[in-house]
mmCIF file of C-alpha atoms in Angstrom:
data_model
loop_
_atom_site.group_PDB
_atom_site.id
_atom_site.type_symbol
_atom_site.label_atom_id
_atom_site.label_comp_id
_atom_site.label_asym_id
_atom_site.label_seq_id
_atom_site.Cartn_x
_atom_site.Cartn_y
_atom_site.Cartn_z
ATOM 1 C CA PHE A 2 161.846 95.710 39.588
ATOM 2 C CA PHE A 3 161.068 98.588 37.300
ATOM 3 C CA PRO A 4 163.668 100.508 35.419
ATOM 4 C CA VAL A 5 163.790 104.165 36.284
ATOM 5 C CA SER A 6 162.152 105.100 33.010
ATOM 6 C CA MET A 7 159.130 102.824 33.791
ATOM 7 C CA ALA A 8 158.746 104.211 37.289
ATOM 8 C CA GLY A 9 158.434 107.666 35.841
ATOM 9 C CA ALA A 10 155.934 106.407 33.295
ATOM 10 C CA VAL A 11 153.665 104.920 36.010
ATOM 11 C CA GLU A 12 153.667 108.190 37.806
ATOM 12 C CA ASP A 13 152.681 109.933 34.613
ATOM 13 C CA VAL A 14 149.479 107.813 34.142
ATOM 14 C CA PRO A 15 146.499 110.152 34.468
ATOM 15 C CA THR A 16 144.291 109.260 37.458
ATOM 16 C CA GLU A 17 141.177 111.418 37.060
ATOM 17 C CA ASP A 18 138.707 109.815 34.727
ATOM 18 C CA GLY A 19 141.572 107.879 33.269
ATOM 19 C CA PRO A 20 141.499 104.335 32.005
ATOM 20 C CA VAL A 21 142.274 102.838 35.461
ATOM 21 C CA GLU A 22 139.351 104.607 37.102
ATOM 22 C CA LYS A 23 137.091 103.632 34.211
ATOM 23 C CA VAL A 24 137.969 99.972 34.628
ATOM 24 C CA HIS A 25 137.545 100.283 38.369
ATOM 25 C CA ASP A 26 134.110 101.912 37.983
ATOM 26 C CA ASP A 27 133.055 99.310 35.412
ATOM 27 C CA LEU A 28 134.074 96.472 37.741
ATOM 28 C CA ARG A 29 132.268 98.062 40.675
ATOM 29 C CA ALA A 30 129.101 98.530 38.576
ATOM 30 C CA ALA A 31 129.247 94.920 37.379
ATOM 31 C CA ALA A 32 129.919 93.565 40.886
ATOM 32 C CA GLU A 33 127.210 95.546 42.741
ATOM 33 C CA PRO A 34 124.207 93.441 41.609
ATOM 34 C CA PHE A 35 126.160 90.269 42.363
ATOM 35 C CA LEU A 36 127.155 91.551 45.826
ATOM 36 C CA GLU A 37 123.579 92.627 46.584
ATOM 37 C CA SER A 38 122.297 89.234 45.459
ATOM 38 C CA LEU A 39 124.950 87.483 47.544
ATOM 39 C CA GLN A 40 124.121 89.614 50.570
ATOM 40 C CA ALA A 41 120.387 88.860 50.209
ATOM 41 C CA PHE A 42 121.136 85.136 49.851
ATOM 42 C CA VAL A 43 123.397 85.095 52.923
ATOM 43 C CA SER A 44 120.850 87.092 54.935
ATOM 44 C CA LYS A 45 118.078 84.682 53.940
ATOM 45 C CA GLN A 46 120.213 81.643 54.803
ATOM 46 C CA ALA A 47 121.199 83.188 58.134
ATOM 47 C CA ALA A 48 117.566 84.002 58.976
ATOM 48 C CA GLU A 49 116.457 80.462 58.104
ATOM 49 C CA ARG A 50 119.243 78.926 60.213
ATOM 50 C CA LEU A 51 118.466 81.261 63.083
ATOM 51 C CA GLU A 52 114.784 80.308 62.932
ATOM 52 C CA GLU A 53 115.777 76.640 62.796
ATOM 53 C CA LEU A 54 117.834 77.068 65.941
ATOM 54 C CA LEU A 55 115.423 79.361 67.800
ATOM 55 C CA GLY A 56 112.144 77.693 66.771
ATOM 56 C CA PRO A 57 112.175 74.966 69.461
ATOM 57 C CA ALA A 58 113.270 77.456 72.109
ATOM 58 C CA ARG A 59 110.398 79.771 71.183
ATOM 59 C CA LYS A 60 107.927 76.903 71.474
ATOM 60 C CA GLU A 61 109.302 75.985 74.902
ATOM 61 C CA LEU A 62 109.107 79.613 75.968
ATOM 62 C CA GLU A 63 105.494 79.850 74.806
ATOM 63 C CA GLN A 64 104.626 76.679 76.753
ATOM 64 C CA ALA A 65 106.382 78.024 79.831
ATOM 65 C CA ASN A 66 104.494 81.326 79.503
ATOM 66 C CA ARG A 67 101.162 79.491 79.237
ATOM 67 C CA ALA A 68 102.036 77.390 82.295
ATOM 68 C CA LEU A 69 103.053 80.529 84.190
ATOM 69 C CA GLU A 70 99.812 82.288 83.264
ATOM 70 C CA ALA A 71 97.812 79.248 84.419
ATOM 71 C CA ALA A 72 99.755 79.140 87.687
ATOM 72 C CA GLN A 73 99.211 82.869 88.207
ATOM 73 C CA ALA A 74 95.480 82.474 87.577
ATOM 74 C CA ALA A 75 95.313 79.581 90.057
ATOM 75 C CA LEU A 76 97.289 81.581 92.607
ATOM 76 C CA THR A 77 95.017 84.590 92.146
ATOM 77 C CA LYS A 78 91.987 82.360 92.679
ATOM 78 C CA GLU A 79 93.538 80.753 95.788
ATOM 79 C CA ARG A 80 94.421 84.172 97.161
ATOM 80 C CA ALA A 81 90.842 85.385 96.672
ATOM 81 C CA GLU A 82 89.528 82.257 98.422
ATOM 82 C CA PHE A 83 92.032 82.728 101.253
ATOM 83 C CA GLU A 84 91.087 86.385 101.691
ATOM 84 C CA GLN A 85 87.414 85.454 101.730
ATOM 85 C CA ALA A 86 88.047 82.770 104.366
ATOM 86 C CA ARG A 87 90.208 85.179 106.389
ATOM 87 C CA ASP A 88 87.499 87.834 106.285
ATOM 88 C CA ALA A 89 84.900 85.269 107.360
ATOM 89 C CA PHE A 90 87.187 84.186 110.202
ATOM 90 C CA HIS A 91 87.655 87.761 111.414
ATOM 91 C CA THR A 92 83.920 88.379 111.214
ATOM 92 C CA GLU A 93 83.211 85.227 113.198
ATOM 93 C CA ARG A 94 85.910 86.050 115.726
ATOM 94 C CA GLU A 95 84.380 89.480 116.268
ATOM 95 C CA GLN A 96 80.953 87.894 116.725
ATOM 96 C CA PHE A 97 82.251 85.575 119.414
ATOM 97 C CA GLY A 98 84.428 88.111 121.172
ATOM 98 C CA GLY A 99 87.726 86.776 119.909
ATOM 99 C CA ILE A 100 89.685 83.642 120.559
ATOM 100 C CA GLY A 101 91.791 83.339 123.650
ATOM 101 C CA THR A 102 95.475 82.589 123.610
ATOM 102 C CA PRO A 103 96.932 79.252 124.784
ATOM 103 C CA ASP A 104 98.701 80.962 127.699
ATOM 104 C CA GLN A 105 95.533 82.669 128.889
ATOM 105 C CA ILE A 106 94.562 81.781 132.471
ATOM 106 C CA ILE A 107 90.962 80.644 132.889
ATOM 107 C CA ARG A 108 89.293 80.575 136.283
ATOM 108 C CA LEU A 109 86.966 77.631 136.864
ATOM 109 C CA ASN A 110 84.283 77.351 139.531
ATOM 110 C CA ILE A 111 83.803 73.603 140.096
ATOM 111 C CA GLY A 112 80.249 73.085 141.305
ATOM 112 C CA GLY A 113 80.495 76.075 143.634
ATOM 113 C CA GLU A 114 82.809 74.097 145.926
ATOM 114 C CA LYS A 115 86.237 74.845 144.517
ATOM 115 C CA GLU A 116 87.697 77.602 142.375
ATOM 116 C CA ILE A 117 90.857 76.890 140.363
ATOM 117 C CA SER A 118 92.900 78.652 137.697
ATOM 118 C CA VAL A 119 94.247 76.769 134.719
ATOM 119 C CA ARG A 120 95.887 77.605 131.405
ATOM 120 C CA ARG A 121 93.702 77.359 128.318
ATOM 121 C CA SER A 122 96.371 75.124 126.705
ATOM 122 C CA THR A 123 95.962 72.595 129.545
ATOM 123 C CA LEU A 124 92.202 72.358 128.958
ATOM 124 C CA CYS A 125 92.814 71.964 125.201
ATOM 125 C CA THR A 126 95.557 69.319 125.431
ATOM 126 C CA VAL A 127 93.385 66.616 123.801
ATOM 127 C CA SER A 128 92.488 68.462 120.608
ATOM 128 C CA ASP A 129 89.414 66.460 119.571
ATOM 129 C CA SER A 130 87.824 66.368 123.016
ATOM 130 C CA ALA A 131 84.657 68.162 124.151
ATOM 131 C CA LEU A 132 86.757 70.001 126.767
ATOM 132 C CA ALA A 133 89.131 71.319 124.076
ATOM 133 C CA SER A 134 86.191 72.403 121.945
ATOM 134 C CA GLN A 135 84.462 74.118 124.865
ATOM 135 C CA PHE A 136 87.596 76.041 125.930
ATOM 136 C CA SER A 137 89.126 76.707 122.500
ATOM 137 C CA GLY A 138 88.130 80.352 122.904
ATOM 138 C CA ARG A 139 85.531 80.204 120.213
ATOM 139 C CA TRP A 140 82.657 79.752 122.659
ATOM 140 C CA ASP A 141 83.896 81.872 125.584
ATOM 141 C CA GLU A 142 80.922 84.241 125.379
ATOM 142 C CA THR A 143 78.442 81.365 125.671
ATOM 143 C CA LEU A 144 80.051 79.698 128.718
ATOM 144 C CA LEU A 145 78.094 79.905 131.981
ATOM 145 C CA LYS A 146 79.980 82.140 134.435
ATOM 146 C CA ASP A 147 79.521 82.903 138.105
ATOM 147 C CA GLU A 148 79.286 86.379 139.634
ATOM 148 C CA LYS A 149 83.106 86.676 139.752
ATOM 149 C CA GLY A 150 83.470 85.817 136.035
ATOM 150 C CA ALA A 151 84.802 82.275 136.597
ATOM 151 C CA VAL A 152 83.504 79.601 134.213
ATOM 152 C CA PHE A 153 80.989 77.510 136.139
ATOM 153 C CA ILE A 154 81.349 73.735 135.801
ATOM 154 C CA ASP A 155 78.234 71.984 137.084
ATOM 155 C CA PHE A 156 79.685 68.967 138.868
#
């Protein structure tokens, strides 16, 4: 609580380049180097703590990236091998006139005595048999056929 005479006196204190501003400027000038030093210290401590926390994560990320690059290289190699095998398959298929479908009907001439029609899948039921190999479609162009185009089975 200020008496009225004091309140008027405070108002009368000069503010421009007066003693209060001088003290304020002196304090600011003295505090600036300390504040800059404190800010640098805090920044350094924060950076060290951040590195401490992020270091292991960075190492894990680097390992994951190396594993991903290795997997991508292996996948690229496998894809190249697959494409090479696919191209070889298509080339071979073209050489042999293509491979028939399982539902394709094949006419058989049995010893010139009987002609029957059968599905390719029926002839290939036992997958490792000579009959399945012969009628897989891979060798269709080499099979002996009669004048009507039926596969001739010498019986």
